[in-house]
Short mmCIF file of C-alpha atoms in Angstrom, two decimals:
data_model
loop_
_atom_site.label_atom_id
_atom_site.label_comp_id
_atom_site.label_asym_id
_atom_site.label_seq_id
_atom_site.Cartn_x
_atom_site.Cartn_y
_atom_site.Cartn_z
CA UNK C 20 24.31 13.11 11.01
CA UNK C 21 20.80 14.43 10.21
CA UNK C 22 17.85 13.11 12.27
CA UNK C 23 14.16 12.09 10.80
CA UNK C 24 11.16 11.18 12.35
CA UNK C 25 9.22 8.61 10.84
CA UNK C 26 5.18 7.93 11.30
CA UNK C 27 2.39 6.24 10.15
CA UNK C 28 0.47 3.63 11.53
CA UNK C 29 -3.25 1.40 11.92
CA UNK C 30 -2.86 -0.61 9.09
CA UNK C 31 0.74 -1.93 7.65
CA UNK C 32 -0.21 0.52 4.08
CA UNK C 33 0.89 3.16 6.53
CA UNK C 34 3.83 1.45 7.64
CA UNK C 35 5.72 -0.63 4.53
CA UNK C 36 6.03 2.44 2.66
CA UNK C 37 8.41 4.13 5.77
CA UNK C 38 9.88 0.86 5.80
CA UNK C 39 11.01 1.12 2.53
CA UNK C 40 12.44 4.21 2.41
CA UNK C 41 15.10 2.70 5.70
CA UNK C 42 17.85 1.30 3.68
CA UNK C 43 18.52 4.79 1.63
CA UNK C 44 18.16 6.84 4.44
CA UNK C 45 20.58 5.16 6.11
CA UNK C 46 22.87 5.29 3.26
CA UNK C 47 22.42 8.72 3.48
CA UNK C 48 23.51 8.97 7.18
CA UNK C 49 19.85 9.64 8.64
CA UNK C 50 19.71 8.99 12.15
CA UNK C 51 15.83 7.62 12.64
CA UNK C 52 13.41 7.25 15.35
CA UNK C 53 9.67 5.92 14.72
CA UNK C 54 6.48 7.62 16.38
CA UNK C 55 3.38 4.95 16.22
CA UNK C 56 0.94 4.21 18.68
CA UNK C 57 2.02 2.39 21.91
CA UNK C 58 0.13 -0.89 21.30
CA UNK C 59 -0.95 -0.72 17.54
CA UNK C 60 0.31 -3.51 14.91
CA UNK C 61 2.95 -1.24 13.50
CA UNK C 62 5.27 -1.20 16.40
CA UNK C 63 5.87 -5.45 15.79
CA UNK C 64 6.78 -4.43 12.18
CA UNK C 65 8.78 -0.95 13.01
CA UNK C 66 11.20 -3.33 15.83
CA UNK C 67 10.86 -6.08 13.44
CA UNK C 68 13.04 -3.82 10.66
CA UNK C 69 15.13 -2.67 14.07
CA UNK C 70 14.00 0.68 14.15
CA UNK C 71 13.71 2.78 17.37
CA UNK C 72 10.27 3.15 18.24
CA UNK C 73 8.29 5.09 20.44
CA UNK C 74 4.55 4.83 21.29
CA UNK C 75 2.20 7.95 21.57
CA UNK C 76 -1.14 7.91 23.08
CA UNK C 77 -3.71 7.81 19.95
CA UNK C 78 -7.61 7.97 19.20
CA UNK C 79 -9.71 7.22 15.96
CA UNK C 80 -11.13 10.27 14.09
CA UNK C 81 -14.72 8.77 12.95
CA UNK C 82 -17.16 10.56 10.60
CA UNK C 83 -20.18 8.23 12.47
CA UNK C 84 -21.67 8.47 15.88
CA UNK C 85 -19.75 6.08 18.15
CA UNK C 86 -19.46 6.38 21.91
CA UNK C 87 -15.35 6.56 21.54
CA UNK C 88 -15.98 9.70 20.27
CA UNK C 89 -16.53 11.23 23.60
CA UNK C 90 -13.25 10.12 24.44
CA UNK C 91 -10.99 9.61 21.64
CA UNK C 92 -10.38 13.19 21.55
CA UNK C 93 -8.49 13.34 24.75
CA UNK C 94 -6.36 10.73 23.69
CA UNK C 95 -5.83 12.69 20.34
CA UNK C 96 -4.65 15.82 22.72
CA UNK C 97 -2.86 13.36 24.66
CA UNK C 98 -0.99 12.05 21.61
CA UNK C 99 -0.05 15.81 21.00
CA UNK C 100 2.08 16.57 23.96
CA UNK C 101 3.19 12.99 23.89
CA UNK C 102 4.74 13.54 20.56
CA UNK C 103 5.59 17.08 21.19
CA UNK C 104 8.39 15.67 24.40
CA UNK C 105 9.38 13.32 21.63
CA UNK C 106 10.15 15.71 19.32
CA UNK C 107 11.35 18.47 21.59
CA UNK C 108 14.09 15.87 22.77
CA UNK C 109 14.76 14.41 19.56
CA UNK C 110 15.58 17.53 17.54
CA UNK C 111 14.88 16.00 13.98
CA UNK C 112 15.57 17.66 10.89
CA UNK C 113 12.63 16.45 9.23
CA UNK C 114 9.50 14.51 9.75
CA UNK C 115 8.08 12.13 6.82
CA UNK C 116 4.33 10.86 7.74
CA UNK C 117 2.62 8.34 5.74
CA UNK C 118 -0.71 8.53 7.21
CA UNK C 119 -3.09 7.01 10.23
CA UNK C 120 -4.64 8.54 13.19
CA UNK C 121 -1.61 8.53 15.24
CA UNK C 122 0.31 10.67 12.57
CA UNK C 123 -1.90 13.63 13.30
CA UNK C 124 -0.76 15.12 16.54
CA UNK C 125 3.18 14.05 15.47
CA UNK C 126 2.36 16.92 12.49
CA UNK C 127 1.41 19.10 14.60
CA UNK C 128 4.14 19.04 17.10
CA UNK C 129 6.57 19.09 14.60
CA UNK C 130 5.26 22.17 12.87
CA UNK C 131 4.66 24.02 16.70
CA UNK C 132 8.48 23.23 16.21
CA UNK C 133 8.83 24.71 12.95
CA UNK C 134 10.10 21.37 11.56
CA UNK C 135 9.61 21.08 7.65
CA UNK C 136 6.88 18.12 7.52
CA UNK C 137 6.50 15.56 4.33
CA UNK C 138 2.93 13.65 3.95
CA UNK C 139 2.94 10.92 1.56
CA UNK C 140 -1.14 10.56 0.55
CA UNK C 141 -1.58 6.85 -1.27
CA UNK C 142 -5.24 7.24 -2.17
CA UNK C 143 -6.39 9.71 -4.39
CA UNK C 144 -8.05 11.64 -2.66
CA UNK C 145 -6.76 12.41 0.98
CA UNK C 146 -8.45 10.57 4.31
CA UNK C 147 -9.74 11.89 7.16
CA UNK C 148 -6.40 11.78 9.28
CA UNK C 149 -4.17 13.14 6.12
CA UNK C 150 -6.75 15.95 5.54
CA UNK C 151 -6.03 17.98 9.35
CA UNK C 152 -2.18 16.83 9.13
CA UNK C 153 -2.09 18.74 5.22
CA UNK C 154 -2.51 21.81 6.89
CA UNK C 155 0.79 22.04 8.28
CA UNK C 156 2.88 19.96 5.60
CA UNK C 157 5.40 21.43 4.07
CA UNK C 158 5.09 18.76 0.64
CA UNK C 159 2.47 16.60 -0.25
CA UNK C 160 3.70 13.50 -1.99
CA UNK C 161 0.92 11.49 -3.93
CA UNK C 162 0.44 8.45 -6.27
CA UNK C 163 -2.23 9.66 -8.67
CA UNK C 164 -2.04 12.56 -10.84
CA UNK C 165 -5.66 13.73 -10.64
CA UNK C 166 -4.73 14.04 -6.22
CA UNK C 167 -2.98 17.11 -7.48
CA UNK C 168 -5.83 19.45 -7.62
CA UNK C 169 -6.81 18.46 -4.09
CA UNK C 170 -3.39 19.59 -3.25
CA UNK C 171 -2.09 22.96 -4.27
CA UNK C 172 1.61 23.98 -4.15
CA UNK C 173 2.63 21.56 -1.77
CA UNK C 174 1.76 18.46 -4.13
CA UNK C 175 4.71 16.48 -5.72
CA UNK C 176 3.48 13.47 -7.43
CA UNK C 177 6.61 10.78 -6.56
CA UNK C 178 4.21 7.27 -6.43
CA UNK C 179 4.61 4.71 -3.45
CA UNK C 180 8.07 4.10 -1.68
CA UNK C 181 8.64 0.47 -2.94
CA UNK C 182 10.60 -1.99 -0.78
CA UNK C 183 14.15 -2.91 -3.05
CA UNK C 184 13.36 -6.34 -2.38
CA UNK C 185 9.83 -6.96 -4.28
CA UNK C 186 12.21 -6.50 -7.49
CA UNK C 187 14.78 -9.74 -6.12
CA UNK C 188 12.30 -12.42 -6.32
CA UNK C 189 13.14 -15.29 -7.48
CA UNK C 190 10.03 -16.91 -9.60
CA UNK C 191 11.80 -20.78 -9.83
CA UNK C 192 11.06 -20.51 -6.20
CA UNK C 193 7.39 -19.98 -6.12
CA UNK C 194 7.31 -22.13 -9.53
CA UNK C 195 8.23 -24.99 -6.65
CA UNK C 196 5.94 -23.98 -4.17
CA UNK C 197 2.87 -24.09 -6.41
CA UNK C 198 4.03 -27.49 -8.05
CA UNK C 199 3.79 -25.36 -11.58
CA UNK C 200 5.54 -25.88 -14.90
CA UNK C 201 7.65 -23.32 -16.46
CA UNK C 202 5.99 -23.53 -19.73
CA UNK C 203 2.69 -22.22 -18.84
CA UNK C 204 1.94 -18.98 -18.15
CA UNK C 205 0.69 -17.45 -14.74
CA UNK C 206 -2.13 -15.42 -12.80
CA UNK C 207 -1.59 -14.80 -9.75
CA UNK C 208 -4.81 -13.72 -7.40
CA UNK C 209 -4.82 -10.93 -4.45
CA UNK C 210 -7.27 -10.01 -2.34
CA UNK C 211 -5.33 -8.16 0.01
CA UNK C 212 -4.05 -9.57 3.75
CA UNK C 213 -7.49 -10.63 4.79
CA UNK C 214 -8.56 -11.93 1.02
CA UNK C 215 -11.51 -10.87 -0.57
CA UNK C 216 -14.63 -13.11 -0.57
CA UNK C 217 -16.19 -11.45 -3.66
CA UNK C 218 -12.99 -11.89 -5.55
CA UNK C 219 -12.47 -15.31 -4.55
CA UNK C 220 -15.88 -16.50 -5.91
CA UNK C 221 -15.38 -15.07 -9.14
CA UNK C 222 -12.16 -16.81 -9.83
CA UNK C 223 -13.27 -20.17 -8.90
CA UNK C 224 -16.38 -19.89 -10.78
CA UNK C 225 -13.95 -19.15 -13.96
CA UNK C 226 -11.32 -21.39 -13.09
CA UNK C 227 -12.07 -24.41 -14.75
CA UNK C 228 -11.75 -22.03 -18.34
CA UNK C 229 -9.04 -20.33 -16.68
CA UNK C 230 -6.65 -23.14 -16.11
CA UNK C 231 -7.11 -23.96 -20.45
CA UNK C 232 -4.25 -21.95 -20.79
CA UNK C 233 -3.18 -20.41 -17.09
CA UNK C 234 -1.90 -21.77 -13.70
CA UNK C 235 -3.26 -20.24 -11.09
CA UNK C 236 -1.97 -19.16 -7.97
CA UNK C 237 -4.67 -17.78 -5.88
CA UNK C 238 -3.50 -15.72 -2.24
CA UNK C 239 -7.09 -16.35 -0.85
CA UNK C 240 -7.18 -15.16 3.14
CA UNK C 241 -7.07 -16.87 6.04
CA UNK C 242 -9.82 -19.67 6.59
CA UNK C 243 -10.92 -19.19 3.07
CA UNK C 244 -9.04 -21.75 1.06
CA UNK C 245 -11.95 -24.10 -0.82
CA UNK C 246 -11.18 -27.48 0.18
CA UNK C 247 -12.96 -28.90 -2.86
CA UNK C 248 -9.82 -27.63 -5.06
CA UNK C 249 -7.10 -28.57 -2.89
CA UNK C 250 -4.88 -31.19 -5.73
CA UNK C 251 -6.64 -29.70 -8.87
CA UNK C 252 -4.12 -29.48 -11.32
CA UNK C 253 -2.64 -25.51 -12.03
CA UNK C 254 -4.39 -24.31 -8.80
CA UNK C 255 -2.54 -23.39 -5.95
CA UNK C 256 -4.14 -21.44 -3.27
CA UNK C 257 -2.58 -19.88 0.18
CA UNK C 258 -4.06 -18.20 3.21
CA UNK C 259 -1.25 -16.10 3.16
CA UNK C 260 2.17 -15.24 1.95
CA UNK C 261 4.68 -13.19 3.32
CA UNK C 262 8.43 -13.70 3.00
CA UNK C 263 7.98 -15.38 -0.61
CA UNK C 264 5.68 -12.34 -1.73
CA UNK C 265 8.48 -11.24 -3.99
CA UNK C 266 8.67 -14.84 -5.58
CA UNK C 267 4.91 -14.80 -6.35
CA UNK C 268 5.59 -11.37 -8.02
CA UNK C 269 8.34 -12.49 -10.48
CA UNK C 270 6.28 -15.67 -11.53
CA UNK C 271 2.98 -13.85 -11.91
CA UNK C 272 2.41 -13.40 -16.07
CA UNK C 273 -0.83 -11.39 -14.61
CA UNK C 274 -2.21 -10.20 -11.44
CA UNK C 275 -6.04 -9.95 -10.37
CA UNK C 276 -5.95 -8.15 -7.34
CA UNK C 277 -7.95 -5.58 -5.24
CA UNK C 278 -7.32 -1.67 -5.55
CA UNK C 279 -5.73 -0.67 -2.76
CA UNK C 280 -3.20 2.07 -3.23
CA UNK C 281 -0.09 0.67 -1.81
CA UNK C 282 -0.80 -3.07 -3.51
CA UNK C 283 -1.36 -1.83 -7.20
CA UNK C 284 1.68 0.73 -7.29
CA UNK C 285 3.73 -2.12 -6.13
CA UNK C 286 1.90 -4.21 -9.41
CA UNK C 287 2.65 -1.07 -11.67
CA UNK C 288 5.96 -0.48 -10.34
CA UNK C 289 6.84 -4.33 -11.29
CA UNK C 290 5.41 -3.68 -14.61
CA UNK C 291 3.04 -6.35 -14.09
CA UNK C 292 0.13 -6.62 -16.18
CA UNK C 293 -2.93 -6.61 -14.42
CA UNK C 294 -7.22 -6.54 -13.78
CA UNK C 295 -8.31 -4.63 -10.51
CA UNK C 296 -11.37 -5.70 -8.71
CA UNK C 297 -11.78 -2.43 -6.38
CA UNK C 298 -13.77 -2.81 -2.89
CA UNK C 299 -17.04 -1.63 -3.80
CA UNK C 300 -18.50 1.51 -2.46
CA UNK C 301 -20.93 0.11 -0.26
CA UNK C 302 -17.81 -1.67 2.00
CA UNK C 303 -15.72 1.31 1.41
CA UNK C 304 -15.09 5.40 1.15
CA UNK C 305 -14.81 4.41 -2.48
CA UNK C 306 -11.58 4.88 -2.43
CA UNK C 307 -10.41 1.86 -4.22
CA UNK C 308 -12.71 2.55 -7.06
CA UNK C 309 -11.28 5.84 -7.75
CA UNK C 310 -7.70 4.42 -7.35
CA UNK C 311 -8.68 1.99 -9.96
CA UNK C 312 -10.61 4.05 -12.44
CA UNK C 313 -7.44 6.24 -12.24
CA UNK C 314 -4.96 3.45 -13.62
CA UNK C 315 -7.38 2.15 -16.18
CA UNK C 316 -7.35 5.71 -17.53
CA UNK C 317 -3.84 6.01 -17.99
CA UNK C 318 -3.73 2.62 -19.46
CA UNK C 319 -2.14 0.52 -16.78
CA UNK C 320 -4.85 -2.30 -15.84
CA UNK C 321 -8.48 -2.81 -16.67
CA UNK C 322 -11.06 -2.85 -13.89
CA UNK C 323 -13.86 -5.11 -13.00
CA UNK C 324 -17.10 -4.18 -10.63
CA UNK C 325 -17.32 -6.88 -7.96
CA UNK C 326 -21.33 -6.19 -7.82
CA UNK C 327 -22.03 -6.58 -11.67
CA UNK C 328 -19.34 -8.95 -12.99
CA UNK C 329 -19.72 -12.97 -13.81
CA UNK C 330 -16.96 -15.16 -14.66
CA UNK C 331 -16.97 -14.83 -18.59
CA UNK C 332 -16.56 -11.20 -17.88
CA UNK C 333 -12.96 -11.88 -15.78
CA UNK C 334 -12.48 -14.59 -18.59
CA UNK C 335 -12.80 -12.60 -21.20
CA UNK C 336 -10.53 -9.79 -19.84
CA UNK C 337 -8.23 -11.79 -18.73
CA UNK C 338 -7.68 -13.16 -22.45
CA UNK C 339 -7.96 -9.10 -23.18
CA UNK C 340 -4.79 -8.46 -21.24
CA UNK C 341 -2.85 -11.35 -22.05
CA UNK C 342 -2.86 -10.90 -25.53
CA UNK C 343 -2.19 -7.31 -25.00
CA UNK C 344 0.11 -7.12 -22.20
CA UNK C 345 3.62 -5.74 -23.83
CA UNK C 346 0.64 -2.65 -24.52
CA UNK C 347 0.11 -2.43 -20.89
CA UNK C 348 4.03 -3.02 -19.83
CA UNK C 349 4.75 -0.12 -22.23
CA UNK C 350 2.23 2.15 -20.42
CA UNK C 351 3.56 1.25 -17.13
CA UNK C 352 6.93 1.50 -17.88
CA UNK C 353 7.22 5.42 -19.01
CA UNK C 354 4.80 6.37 -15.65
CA UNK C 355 5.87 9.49 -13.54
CA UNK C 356 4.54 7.45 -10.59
CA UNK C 357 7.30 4.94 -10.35
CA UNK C 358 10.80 5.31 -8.44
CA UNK C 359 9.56 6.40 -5.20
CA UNK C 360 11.91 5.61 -3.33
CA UNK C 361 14.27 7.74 -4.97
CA UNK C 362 11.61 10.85 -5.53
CA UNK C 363 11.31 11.26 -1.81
CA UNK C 364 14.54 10.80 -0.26
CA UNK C 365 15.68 13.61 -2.82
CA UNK C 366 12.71 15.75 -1.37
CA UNK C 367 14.00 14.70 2.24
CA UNK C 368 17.79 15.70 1.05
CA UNK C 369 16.19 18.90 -0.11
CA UNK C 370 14.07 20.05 3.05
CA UNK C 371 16.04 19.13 5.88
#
């Protein structure tokens, strides 16, 4: 039986992705052992999928002046021999990282090892933490075609690891929860785990057009449901949804959501049509904005700017990609960023 070492960790982007690569590996007999921080939110979700996990000490690598900076760095060395006894003792085959602070010094142990390293990079172009850990990758895997250049020889362009069960859901289910009618069509509204203030505003202010011809389920954030609608008729809205995620995903007809990387190749690889309203740069590396310009230029979703637009402009495109969205199905449907899953654990096969 071969052995891999999983990591990635900080914010659960870094984490689902490993997650749902679990059920193949294991079909193909990998032994596997988690590396994440000792105390950081991924090591609830890692037990959670009953994983073995171990903690490693880990600091932040900031580009601003911040007192922790004086002493992060230790814990970064820290995390190094930490995860170099791990790995030592473990003897894996292979190590797949998906990104975070803590997946730093686990890189480098593993190649002081000479084990062959896979990064997956969601974004498209590499953070901080993915940037030092490149170095000593063996592949690159990436979600965007344009992250290629940034790359070199090591870049294989495989799109996001997709957990099998977002494609089960059942949409009669989450047709019940809402209290919605079959015969009407659907937009479901994302604005990530916490929600999305900016995004939320603009949907309200169009909902009373919107719900014409949509119901509207609307995933909001915690504390920032609007009382005010609470029994309007074709509006449900939710702090949060977890378990039923993949129900909301087989009733949605179309998805408003923001652009984070991990959230819209889960909407492309559903071949849901959908508008992206991308963090603007000003609360962001600007990340989302490039992740977003990327699919509206290979004709997968149109994009909105939370700063500029109104609600006739998300009306409006929202009747724009209805009307067109066996167009935008088509487009997703032939992408060389879907089947993940599949892409990498062939890559794994083939390195370790």
């Amino acid at each position: 039986m071969k052995k891999i070492v999983l990591t990635g960790g900080g914010t659960a982007g870094h984490v689902t992705p490993n997650i749902a690569l679990v059920p193949k590996l294991k079909e193909n007999d990998y032994e596997i052992k988690y590396i994440g921080t000792k105390e950081g939110m991924e090591k609830k979700l890692v037990q959670d999928a009953g994983l073995d996990y171990e903690g490693i000490s880990s600091g932040k690598l900031r580009r601003y002046f911040s007192l922790k900076n004086f002493t992060d760095p230790f814990r970064v060395i820290k995390g190094y021999f930490d995860a170099k006894k791990i790995i030592k003792n473990y003897k894996p085959d292979i190590v797949f990282s998906k990104g975070g602070f803590v997946t730093v010094p686990v890189v480098y142990a593993a190649a002081k090892y000479k084990i062959p390293v896979i990064i997956h990079e969601s974004d498209m172009t590499p953070g901080l933490a993915n940037k030092l850990a490149i170095k000593k990758a063996t592949k690159v895997c990436h979600n965007f075609p344009e992250t290629a250049t940034h790359l070199g020889s090591k870049a294989v362009h495989t799109g996001s690891p997709i957990r099998q069960e977002l494609f089960e859901g059942n949409k009669l289910t989450a047709l019940n929860m809402c209290g919605f009618t079959a015969n009407k069509p659907v937009i479901m509204v994302t604005g990530g785990s916490l929600g999305a203030e900016n995004v939320n505003k603009l949907v309200r202010a169009a909902l009373p057009e919107l719900l014409k011809n949509f119901q509207v389920a609307h995933l909001c954030g915690k504390g920032k449901l609007d009382e005010s609608l609470i029994g309007t008729e074709g509006y449900c809205q939710f702090e949060y949804i977890s378990e039923e995620m993949k129900d909301f995903f087989a009733m949605a007809d179309l998805i408003i959501s923001r652009a984070g990387a991990n959230s819209i190749c889960e909407i492309i690889a559903l071949g849901k049509p959908n508008i992206l309203i991308p963090l603007s740069a000003a609360a962001s590396r600007g990340d989302q904005i490039l992740n977003a310009q990327s699919f509206e230029k290979q004709g997968f979703s149109e994009v909105l700017d939370e700063d500029t637009a109104t609600a006739e402009d998300l009306i409006k495109l929202v009747e724009k990609v209805y009307t067109n969205k066996n167009a935008y199905i088509e487009k997703m449907k032939n992408s060389d960023g879907t089947g993940g899953v599949e892409k990498i654990i062939q890559l794994i096969k083939e390195l370790s």
